[in-house]
Coordinates of C-alpha atoms (C1' of nucleotides) in Angstrom, one line a residue:
Chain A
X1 CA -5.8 -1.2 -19.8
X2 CA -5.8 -3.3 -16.5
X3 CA -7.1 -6.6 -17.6
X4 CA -8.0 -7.6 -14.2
X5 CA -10.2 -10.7 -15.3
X6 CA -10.8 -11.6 -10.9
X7 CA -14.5 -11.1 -11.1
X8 CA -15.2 -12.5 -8.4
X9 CA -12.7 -14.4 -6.2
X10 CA -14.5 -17.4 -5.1
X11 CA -13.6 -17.3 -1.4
X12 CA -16.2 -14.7 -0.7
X13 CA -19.0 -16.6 -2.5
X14 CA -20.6 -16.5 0.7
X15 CA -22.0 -13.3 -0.1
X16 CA -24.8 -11.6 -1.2
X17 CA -26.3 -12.2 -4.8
X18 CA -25.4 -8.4 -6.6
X19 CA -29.0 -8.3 -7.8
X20 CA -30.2 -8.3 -4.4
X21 CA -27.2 -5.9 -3.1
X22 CA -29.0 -4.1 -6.4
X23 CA -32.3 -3.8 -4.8
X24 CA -31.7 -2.9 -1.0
X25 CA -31.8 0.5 -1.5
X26 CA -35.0 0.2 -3.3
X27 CA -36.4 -1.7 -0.4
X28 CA -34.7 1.0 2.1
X29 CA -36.4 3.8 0.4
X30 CA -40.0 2.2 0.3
X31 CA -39.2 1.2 4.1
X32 CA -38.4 4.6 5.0
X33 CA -41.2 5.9 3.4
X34 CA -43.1 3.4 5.8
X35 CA -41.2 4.6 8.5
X36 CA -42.1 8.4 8.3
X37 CA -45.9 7.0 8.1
X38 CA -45.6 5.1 11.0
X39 CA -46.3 1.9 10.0
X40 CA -45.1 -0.9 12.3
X41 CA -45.2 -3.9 10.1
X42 CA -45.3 -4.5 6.9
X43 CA -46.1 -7.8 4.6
X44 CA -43.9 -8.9 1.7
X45 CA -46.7 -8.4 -0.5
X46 CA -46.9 -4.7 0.2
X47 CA -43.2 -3.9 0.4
X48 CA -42.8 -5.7 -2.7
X49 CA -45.6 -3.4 -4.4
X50 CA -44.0 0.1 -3.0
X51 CA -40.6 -1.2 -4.1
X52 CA -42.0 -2.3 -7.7
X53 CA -40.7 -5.6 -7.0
X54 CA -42.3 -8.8 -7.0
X55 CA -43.0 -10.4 -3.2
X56 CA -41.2 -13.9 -3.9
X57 CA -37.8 -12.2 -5.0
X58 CA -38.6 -9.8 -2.0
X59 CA -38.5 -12.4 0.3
X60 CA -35.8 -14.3 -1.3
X61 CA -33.7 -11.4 -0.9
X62 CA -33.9 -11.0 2.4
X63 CA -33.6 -14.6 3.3
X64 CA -30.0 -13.6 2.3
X65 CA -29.9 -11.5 4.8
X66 CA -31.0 -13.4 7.3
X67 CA -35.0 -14.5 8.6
X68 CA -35.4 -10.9 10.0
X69 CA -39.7 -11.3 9.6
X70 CA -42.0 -13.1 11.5
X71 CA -44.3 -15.8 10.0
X72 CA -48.0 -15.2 9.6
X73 CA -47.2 -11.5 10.4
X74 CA -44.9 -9.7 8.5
X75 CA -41.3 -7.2 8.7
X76 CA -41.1 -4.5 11.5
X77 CA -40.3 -2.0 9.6
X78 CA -38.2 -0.2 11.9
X79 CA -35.9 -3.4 12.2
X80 CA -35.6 -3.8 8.7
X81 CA -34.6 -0.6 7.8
X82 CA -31.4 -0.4 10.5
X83 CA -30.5 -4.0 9.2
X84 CA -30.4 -3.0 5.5
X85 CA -28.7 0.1 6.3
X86 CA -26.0 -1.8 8.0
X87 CA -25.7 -4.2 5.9
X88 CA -25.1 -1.6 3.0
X89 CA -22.9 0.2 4.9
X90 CA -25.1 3.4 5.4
X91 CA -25.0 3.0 9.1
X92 CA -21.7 5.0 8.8
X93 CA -20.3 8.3 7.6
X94 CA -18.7 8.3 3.6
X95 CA -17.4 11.0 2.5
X96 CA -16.9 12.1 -1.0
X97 CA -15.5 14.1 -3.4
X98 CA -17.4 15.3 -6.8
X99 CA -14.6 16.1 -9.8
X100 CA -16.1 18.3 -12.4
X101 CA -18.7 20.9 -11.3
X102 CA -20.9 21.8 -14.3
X103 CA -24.1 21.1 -14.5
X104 CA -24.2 17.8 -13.6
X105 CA -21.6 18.2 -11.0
X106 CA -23.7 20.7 -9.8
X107 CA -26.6 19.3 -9.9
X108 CA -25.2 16.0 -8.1
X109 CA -23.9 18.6 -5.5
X110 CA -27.5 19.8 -4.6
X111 CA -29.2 16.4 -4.4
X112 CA -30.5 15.8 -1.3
X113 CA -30.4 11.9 -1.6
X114 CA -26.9 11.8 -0.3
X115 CA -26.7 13.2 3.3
X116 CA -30.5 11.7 4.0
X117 CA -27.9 8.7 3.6
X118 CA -24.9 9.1 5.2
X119 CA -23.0 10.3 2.1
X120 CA -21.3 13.6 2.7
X121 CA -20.0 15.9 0.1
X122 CA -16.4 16.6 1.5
X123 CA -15.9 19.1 -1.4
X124 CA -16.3 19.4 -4.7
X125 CA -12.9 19.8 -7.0
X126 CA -13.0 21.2 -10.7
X127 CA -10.1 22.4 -13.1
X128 CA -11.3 25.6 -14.2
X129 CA -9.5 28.2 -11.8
X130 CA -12.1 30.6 -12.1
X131 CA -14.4 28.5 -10.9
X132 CA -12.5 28.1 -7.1
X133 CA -14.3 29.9 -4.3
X134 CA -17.3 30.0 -6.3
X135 CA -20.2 28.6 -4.5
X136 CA -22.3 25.9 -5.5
X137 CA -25.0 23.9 -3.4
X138 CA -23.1 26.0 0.0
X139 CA -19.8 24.9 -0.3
X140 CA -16.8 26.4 -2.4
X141 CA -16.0 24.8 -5.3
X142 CA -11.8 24.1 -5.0
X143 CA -9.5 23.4 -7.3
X144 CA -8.0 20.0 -8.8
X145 CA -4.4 21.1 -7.5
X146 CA -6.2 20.5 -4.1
X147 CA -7.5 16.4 -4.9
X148 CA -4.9 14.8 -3.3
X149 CA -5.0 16.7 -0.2
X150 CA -8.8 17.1 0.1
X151 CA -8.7 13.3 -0.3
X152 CA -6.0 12.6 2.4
X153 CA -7.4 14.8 4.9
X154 CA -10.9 14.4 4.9
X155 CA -10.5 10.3 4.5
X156 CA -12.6 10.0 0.8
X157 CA -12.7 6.6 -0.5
X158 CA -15.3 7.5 -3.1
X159 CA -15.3 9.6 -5.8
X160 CA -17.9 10.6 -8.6
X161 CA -16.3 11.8 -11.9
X162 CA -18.8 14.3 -13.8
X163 CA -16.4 16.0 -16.0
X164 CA -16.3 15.5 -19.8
X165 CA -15.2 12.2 -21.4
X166 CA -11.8 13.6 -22.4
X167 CA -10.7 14.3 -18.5
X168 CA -12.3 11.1 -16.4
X169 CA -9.4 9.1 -17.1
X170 CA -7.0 11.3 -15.9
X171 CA -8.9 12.6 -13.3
X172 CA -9.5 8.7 -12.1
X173 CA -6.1 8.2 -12.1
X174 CA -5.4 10.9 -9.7
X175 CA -8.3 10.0 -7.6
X176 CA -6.9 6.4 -7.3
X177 CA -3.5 6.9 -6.7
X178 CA -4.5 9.2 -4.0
X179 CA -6.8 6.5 -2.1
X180 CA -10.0 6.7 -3.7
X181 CA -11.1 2.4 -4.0
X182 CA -14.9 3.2 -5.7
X183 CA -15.5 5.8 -8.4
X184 CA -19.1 6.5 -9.9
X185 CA -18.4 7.7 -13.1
X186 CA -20.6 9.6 -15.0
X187 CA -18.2 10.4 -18.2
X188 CA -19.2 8.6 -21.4
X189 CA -16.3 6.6 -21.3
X190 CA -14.6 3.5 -20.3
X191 CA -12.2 4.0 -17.5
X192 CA -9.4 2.1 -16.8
X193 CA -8.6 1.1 -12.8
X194 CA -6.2 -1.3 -11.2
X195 CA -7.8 -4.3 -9.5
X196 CA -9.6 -3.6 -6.2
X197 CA -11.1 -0.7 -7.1
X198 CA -14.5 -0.6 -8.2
X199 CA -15.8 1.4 -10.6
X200 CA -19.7 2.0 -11.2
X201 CA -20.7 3.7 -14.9
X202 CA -23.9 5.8 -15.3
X203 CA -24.6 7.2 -18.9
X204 CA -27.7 9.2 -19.4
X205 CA -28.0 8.7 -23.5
X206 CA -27.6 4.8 -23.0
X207 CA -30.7 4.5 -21.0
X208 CA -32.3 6.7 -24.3
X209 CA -31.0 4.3 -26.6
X210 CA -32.6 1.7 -24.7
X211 CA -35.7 2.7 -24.8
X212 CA -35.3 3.6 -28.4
X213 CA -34.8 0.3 -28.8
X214 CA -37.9 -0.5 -27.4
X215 CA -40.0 2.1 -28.9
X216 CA -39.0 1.6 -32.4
X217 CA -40.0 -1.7 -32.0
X218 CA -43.6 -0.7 -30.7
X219 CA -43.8 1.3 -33.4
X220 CA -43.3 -1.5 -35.9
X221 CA -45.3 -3.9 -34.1
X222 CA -48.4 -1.9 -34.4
X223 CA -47.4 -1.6 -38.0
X224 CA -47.9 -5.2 -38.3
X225 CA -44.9 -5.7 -40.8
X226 CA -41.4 -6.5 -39.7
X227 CA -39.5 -5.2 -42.9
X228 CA -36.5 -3.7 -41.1
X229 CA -36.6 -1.7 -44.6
X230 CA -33.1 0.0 -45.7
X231 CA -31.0 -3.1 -46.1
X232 CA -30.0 -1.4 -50.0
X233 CA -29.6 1.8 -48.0
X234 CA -27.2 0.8 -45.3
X235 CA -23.8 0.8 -47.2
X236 CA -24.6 4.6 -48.7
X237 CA -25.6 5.1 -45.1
X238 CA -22.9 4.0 -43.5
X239 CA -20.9 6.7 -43.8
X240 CA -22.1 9.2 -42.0
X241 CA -24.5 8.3 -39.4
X242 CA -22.5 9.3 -36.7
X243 CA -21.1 12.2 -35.4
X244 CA -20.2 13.7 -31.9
X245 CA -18.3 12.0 -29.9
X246 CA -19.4 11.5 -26.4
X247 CA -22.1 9.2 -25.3
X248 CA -22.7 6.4 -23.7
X249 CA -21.9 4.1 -21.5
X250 CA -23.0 1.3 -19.9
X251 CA -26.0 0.6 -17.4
X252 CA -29.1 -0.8 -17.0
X253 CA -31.6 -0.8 -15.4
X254 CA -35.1 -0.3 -16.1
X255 CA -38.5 -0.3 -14.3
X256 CA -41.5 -1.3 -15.1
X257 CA -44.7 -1.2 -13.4
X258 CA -48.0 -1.6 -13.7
X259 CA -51.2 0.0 -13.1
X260 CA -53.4 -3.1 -12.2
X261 CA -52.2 -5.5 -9.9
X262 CA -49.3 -7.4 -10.6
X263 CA -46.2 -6.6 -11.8
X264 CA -42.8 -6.9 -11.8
X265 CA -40.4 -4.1 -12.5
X266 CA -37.5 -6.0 -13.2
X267 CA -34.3 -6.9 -12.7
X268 CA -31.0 -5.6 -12.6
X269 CA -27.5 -6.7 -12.2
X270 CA -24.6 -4.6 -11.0
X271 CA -22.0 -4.4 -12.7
X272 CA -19.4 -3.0 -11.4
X273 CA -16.3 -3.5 -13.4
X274 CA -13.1 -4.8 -12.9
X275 CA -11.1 -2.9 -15.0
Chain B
X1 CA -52.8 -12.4 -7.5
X2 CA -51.7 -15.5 -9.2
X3 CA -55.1 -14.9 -10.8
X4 CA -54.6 -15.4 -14.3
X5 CA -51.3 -16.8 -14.3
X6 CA -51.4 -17.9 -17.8
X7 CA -47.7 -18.0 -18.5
X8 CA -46.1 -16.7 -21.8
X9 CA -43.8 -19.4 -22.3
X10 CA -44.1 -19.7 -25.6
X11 CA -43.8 -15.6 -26.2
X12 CA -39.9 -15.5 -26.9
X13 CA -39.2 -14.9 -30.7
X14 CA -36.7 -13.7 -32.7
X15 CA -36.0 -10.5 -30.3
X16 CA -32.8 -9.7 -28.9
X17 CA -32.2 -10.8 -25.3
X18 CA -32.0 -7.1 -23.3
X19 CA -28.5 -7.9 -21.9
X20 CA -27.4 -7.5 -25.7
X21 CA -29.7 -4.3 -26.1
X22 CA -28.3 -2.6 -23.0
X23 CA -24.4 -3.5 -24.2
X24 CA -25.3 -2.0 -28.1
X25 CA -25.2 1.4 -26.9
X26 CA -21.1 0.3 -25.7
X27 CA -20.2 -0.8 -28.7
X28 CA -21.7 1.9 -30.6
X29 CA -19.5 4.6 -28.8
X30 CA -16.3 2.6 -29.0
X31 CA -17.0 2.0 -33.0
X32 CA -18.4 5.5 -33.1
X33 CA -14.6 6.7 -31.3
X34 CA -13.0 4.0 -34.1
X35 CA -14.7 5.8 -36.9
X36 CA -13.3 9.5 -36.1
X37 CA -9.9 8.0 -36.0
X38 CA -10.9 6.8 -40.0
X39 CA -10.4 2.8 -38.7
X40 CA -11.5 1.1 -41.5
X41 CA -11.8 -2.6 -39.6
X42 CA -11.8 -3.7 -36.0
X43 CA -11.7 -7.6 -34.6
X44 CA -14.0 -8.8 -31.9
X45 CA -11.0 -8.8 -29.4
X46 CA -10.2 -5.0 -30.0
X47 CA -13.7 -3.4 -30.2
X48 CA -14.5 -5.4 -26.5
X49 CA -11.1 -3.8 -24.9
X50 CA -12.6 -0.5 -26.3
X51 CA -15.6 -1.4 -24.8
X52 CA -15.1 -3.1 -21.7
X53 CA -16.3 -6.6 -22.4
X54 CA -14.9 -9.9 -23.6
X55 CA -14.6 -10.6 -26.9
X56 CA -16.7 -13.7 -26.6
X57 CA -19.7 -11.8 -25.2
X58 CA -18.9 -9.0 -27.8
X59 CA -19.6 -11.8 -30.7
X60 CA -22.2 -13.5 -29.1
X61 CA -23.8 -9.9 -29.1
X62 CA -23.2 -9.3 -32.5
X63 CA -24.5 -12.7 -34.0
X64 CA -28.2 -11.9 -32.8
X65 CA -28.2 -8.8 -34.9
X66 CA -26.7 -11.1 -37.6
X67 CA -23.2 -12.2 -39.6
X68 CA -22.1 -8.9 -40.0
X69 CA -18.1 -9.2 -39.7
X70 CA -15.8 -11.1 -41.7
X71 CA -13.9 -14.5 -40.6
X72 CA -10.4 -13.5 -40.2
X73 CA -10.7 -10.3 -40.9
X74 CA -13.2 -8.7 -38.3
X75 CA -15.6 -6.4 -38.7
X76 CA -16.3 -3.3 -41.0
X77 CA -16.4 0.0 -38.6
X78 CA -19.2 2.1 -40.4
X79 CA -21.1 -0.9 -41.3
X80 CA -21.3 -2.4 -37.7
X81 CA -22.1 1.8 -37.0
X82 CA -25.3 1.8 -39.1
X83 CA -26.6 -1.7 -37.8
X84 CA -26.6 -1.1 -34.7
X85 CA -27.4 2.3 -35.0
X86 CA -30.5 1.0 -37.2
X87 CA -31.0 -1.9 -34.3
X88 CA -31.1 0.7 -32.1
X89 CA -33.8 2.9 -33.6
X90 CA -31.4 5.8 -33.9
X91 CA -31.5 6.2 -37.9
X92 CA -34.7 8.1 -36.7
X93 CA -35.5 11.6 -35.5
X94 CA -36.7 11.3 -31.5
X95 CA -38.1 14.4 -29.8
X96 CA -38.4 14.3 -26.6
X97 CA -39.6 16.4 -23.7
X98 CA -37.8 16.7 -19.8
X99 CA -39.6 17.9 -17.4
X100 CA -38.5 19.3 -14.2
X101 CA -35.9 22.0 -15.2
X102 CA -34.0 22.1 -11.9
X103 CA -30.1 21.3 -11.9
X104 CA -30.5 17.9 -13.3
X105 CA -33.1 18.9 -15.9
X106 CA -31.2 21.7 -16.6
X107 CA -28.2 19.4 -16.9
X108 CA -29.6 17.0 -19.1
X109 CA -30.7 19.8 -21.7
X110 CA -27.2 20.6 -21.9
X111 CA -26.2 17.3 -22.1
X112 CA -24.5 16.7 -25.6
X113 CA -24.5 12.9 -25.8
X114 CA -28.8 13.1 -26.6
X115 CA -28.4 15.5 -29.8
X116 CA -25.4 13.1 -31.3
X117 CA -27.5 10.8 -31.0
X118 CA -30.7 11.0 -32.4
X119 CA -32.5 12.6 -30.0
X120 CA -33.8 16.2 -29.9
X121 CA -35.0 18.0 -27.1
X122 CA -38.2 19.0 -28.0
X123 CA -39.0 20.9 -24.9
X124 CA -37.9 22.0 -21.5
X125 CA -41.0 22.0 -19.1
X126 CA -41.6 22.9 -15.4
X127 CA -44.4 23.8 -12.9
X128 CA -43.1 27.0 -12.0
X129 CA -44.5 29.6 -13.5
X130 CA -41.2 32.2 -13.1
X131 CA -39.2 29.8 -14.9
X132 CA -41.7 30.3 -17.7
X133 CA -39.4 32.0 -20.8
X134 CA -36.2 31.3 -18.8
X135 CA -33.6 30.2 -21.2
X136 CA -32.3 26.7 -20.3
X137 CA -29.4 25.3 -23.0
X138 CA -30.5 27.8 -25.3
X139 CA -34.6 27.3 -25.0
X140 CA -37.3 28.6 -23.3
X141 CA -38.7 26.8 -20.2
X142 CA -42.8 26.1 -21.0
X143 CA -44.8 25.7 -18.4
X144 CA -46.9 22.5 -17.4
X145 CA -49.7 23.7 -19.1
X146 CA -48.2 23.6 -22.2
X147 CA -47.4 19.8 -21.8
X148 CA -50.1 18.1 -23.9
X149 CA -49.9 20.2 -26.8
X150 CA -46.2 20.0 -27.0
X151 CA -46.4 16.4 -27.2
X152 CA -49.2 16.2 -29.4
X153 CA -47.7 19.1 -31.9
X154 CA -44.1 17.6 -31.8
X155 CA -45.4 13.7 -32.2
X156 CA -43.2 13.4 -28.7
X157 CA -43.2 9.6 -27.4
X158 CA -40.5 9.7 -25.1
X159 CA -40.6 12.1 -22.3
X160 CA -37.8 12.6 -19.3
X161 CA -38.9 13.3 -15.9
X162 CA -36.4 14.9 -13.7
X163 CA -39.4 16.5 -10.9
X164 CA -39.2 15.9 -7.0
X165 CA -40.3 12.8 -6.1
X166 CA -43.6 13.9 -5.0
X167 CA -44.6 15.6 -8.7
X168 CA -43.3 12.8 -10.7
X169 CA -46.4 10.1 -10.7
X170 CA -48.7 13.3 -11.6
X171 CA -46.2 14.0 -14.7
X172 CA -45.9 10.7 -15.6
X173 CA -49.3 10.3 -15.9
X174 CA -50.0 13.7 -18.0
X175 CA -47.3 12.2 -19.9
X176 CA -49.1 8.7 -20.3
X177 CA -52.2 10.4 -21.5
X178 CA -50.8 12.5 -23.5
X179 CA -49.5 9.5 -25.8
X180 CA -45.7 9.3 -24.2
X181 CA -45.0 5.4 -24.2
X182 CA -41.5 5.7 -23.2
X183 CA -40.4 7.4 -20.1
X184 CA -37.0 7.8 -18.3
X185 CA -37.4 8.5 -14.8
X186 CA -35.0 10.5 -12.8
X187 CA -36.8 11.0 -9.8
X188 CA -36.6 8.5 -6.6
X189 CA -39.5 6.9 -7.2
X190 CA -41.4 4.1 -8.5
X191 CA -44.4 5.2 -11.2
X192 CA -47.3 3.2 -12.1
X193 CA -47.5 3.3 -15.9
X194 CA -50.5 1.2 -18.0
X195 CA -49.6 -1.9 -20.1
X196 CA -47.6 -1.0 -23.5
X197 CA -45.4 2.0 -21.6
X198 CA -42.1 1.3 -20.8
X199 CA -40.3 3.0 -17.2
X200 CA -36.5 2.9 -17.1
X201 CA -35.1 4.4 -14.0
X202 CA -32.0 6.2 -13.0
X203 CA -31.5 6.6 -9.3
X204 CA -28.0 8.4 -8.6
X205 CA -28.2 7.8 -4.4
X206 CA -28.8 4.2 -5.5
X207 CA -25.4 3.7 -7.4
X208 CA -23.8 5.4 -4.3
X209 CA -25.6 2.8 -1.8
X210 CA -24.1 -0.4 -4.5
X211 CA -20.6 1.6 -4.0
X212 CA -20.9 2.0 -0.1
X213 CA -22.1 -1.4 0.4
X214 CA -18.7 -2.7 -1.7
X215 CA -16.5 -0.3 -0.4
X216 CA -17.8 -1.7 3.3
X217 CA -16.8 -5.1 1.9
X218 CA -12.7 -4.5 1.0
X219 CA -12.5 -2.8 4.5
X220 CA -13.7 -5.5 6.6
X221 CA -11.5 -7.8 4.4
X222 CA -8.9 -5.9 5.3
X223 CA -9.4 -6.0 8.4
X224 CA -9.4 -9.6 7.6
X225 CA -12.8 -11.4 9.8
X226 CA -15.7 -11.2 8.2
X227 CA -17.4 -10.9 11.6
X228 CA -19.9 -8.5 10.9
X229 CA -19.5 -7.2 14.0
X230 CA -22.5 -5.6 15.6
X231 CA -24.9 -8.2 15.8
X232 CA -25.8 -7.4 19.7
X233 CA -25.9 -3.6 18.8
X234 CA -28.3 -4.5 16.4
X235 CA -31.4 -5.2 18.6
X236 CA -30.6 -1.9 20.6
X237 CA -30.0 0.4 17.8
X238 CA -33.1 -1.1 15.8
X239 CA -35.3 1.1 17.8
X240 CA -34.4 4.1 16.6
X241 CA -32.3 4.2 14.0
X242 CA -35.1 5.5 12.1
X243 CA -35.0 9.1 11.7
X244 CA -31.3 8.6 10.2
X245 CA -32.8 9.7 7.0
X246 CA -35.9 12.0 7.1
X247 CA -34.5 14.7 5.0
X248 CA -36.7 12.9 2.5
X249 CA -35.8 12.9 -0.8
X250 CA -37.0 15.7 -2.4
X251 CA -34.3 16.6 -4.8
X252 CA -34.6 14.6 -7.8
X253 CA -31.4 13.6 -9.6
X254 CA -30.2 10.2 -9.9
X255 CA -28.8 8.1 -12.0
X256 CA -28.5 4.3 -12.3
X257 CA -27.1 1.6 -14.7
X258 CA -26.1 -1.2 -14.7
X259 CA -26.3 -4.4 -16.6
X260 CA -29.7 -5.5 -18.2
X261 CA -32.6 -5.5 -17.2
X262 CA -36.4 -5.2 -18.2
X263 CA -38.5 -8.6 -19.1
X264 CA -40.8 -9.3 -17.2
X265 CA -42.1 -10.6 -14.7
X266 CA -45.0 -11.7 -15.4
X267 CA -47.5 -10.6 -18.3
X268 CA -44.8 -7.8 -19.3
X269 CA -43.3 -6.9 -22.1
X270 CA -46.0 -8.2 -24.7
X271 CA -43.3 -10.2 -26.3
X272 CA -42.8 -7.6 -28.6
X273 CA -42.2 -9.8 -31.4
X274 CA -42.2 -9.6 -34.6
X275 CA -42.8 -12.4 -36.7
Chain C
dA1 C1' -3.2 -18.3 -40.3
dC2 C1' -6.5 -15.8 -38.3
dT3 C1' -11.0 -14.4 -36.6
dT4 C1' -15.9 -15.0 -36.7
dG5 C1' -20.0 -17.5 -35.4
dT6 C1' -22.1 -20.7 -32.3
dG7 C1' -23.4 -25.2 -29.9
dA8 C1' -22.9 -26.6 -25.4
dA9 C1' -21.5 -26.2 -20.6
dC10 C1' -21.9 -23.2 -16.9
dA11 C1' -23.4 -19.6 -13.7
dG12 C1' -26.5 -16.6 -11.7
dG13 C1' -31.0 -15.0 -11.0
dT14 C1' -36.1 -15.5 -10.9
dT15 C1' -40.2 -17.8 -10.0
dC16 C1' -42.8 -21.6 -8.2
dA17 C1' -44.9 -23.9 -4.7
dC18 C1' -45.1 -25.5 -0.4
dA19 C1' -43.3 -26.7 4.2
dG20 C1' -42.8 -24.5 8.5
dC21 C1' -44.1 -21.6 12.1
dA22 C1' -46.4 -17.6 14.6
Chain D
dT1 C1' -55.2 -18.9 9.0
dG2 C1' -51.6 -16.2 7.0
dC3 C1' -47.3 -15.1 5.7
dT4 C1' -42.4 -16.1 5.8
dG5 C1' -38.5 -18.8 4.3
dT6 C1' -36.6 -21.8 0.9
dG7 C1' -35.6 -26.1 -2.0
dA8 C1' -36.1 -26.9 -6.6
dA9 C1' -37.5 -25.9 -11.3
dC10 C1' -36.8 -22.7 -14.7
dC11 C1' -34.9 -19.2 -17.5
dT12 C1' -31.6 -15.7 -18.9
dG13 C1' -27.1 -14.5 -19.6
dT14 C1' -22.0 -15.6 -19.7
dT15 C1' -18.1 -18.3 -21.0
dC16 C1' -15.8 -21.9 -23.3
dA17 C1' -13.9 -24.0 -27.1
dC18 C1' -14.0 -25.3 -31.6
dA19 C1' -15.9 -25.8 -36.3
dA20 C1' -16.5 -22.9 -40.2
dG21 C1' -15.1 -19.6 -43.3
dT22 C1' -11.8 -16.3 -45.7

DNA sequence: ACTTGTGAACAGGTTCACAGCA
DNA sequence: TGCTGTGAACCTGTTCACAAGT
């Protein structure tokens, strides 16, 4: 597997922090909800509130961005939203592709969150032949003999890979070879890329786990006792307390709010892998 | 606002720090892969290759859930599988409910990577009353009404939301009251939850904006300034750039990960801790 | 020999608190 | 007066490197 270890090549350091790349689009959203209200300004407070953010790491974040408010006042809104689109690359047109059209696929096809910013499906590729020229969110569904030449001509640097576990790899490959440089993978598994291309992981039963985690441990707080019981029962366990195969992968994230003032969702890091 | 800003310094205990919660889930699939294949023993340096980490990060995980491998040897594959599996809260049956049964709800009932796992799907719900009886993954759409008695009669704590934006504060809250005190949020927005409930969030568009803002990156490397260009534009194109995105985000679907996350911000997480 | 387990250095991110400016 | 912008403290997480076992 590529073992590129260059995280992060010092000689751009004069970037943004990924956390705060992390939260723009949660500030764009809140903005643009402003926006469609009208609302001319805004103070860090109450952006921070909409976006479930704290206002000091608000304004901290955009400080990176530059001193876009005004002092005693507040953000325009409408500035703030064209700067953070810019500066996240929204201001122009990306197309992609999505490989594997089953219900996720399809589902991924039909959200509207894309177009509303500027992400365009270019076409939507799956393996099963009878599945080509079927329709799905308007647009035919083609298939993967067509990836390399869907990708050339239509200029897709992005991918997202909803098939099962057992194809992403191979399907990444392609993808990659055939220009693709960032790849949203929704497979349970680890995939392997050459440096320079960035891969971003999204795995529906991890997030469960996590808050498994989390609500076991409610559970045995309000017990009062810690007595993480079977310790006799974990070698006869042992053997079988898996099964299936498929599962997880990585990505966190997680959100917390609260009802009465304050609070502070939380924080997230990218992640994005080098391979 | 800083009110009562008594801070919990003091709170952190034996718990173990989120980065290492949100990685678990990894290592459990790669050990989980290791296992099929009958692998009796794996060293730190193998399992983190099959997991995408560094070894050293892969021990350092491992030694808050406690000296479970074997100095020059490694570590036992089915025992490391039932810790963390036990650490994890999965030795235990989890019902739980989505709601929303459009393509993404309907995608996650299919998804397979919740049953191996622990977690049952306890319900499908959704608001419209046509879906009512519909078969979704092989069960019977219920409508909204039915949501707090299916919770209460199937002891559900953690619930899915996969509605439209706009429906999704109203669910949570049924959920809330209902006695859900986990909740995995699909929909592009940010829900108010009491004290003691815990929100993780998957927004799909927002992994897409991460990629775009990267992908931006490697071309103006390429390019090889760093000039980011439109500086002048900026002030002219500020004015209306608005609209760009007033489709609204009505569809929900999403999906989000990435490295750790949750603590909190202020008078969070309760410290969860137990002695 | 070989690999785990971990103190300690390091890095990055969050929060504080206040100076600076409209 | 009010709110932004930010240095500095603080805290969480990552990486190093080696002592400790087997």
């Amino acid at each position: 597997m590529a073992t590129g270890r260059t995280h992060r090549p010092a000689t751009r350091s004069r970037g943004i922090p990924e956390a705060t790349v992390a939260r723009l689009p949660l500030y764009l959203r809140a903005l643009t909800a402003l926006s469609e209200r009208s609302v001319p300004t805004v103070s860090s407070e109450e952006l921070a509130a909409a976006a479930g953010v704290n206002s000091a790491k608000l304004r901290k974040d955009f400080s990176y961005l530059g001193s876009y408010g005004t002092r005693g006042v507040g953000y325009d809104v409408e500035y703030l939203v064209y700067q953070i689109s810019r500066e996240l690359g929204l201001t122009q047109d990306w197309p992609v592709v999505i490989v594997g059209i089953g219900n996720l696929g399809a589902a991924l096809a039909n959200y509207g969150g894309f177009a509303s910013r500027g992400f365009r499906v270019a076409a939507l590729i799956d393996a099963d032949p009878n599945m080509a020229g079927t329709p799905v969110a308007g647009m035919p569904v083609q298939h993967t003999d067509e990836l390399e030449k869907i990708i050339a001509d239509n200029g897709v640097s992005i991918g997202v890979i909803s098939t099962p576990a057992g194809a992403a790899q191979q399907v990444c490959d392609r993808l990659v070879a055939a220009g693709v440089t960032s790849i949203l993978n929704f497979a349970p598994t680890v995939l392997s890329v050459p440096d320079g291309v960035d891969v971003r992981k999204v795995d529906l039963s991890i997030e469960l786990q996590i808050l498994a985690f989390h609500e076991q441990r409610k559970a045995g707080e309000e017990a009062g006792a810690e007595a993480v019981v079977a310790d006799a029962v974990a070698e006869a366990a042992a053997a079988d307390v898996t099964a299936a195969g498929s599962a997880a992968e990585a990505a966190p994230t997680a959100a917390r709010a609260e009802n009465t003032d304050r609070k502070g969702p939380d924080g997230d890091v990218p992640a994005v892998m080098p391979a």
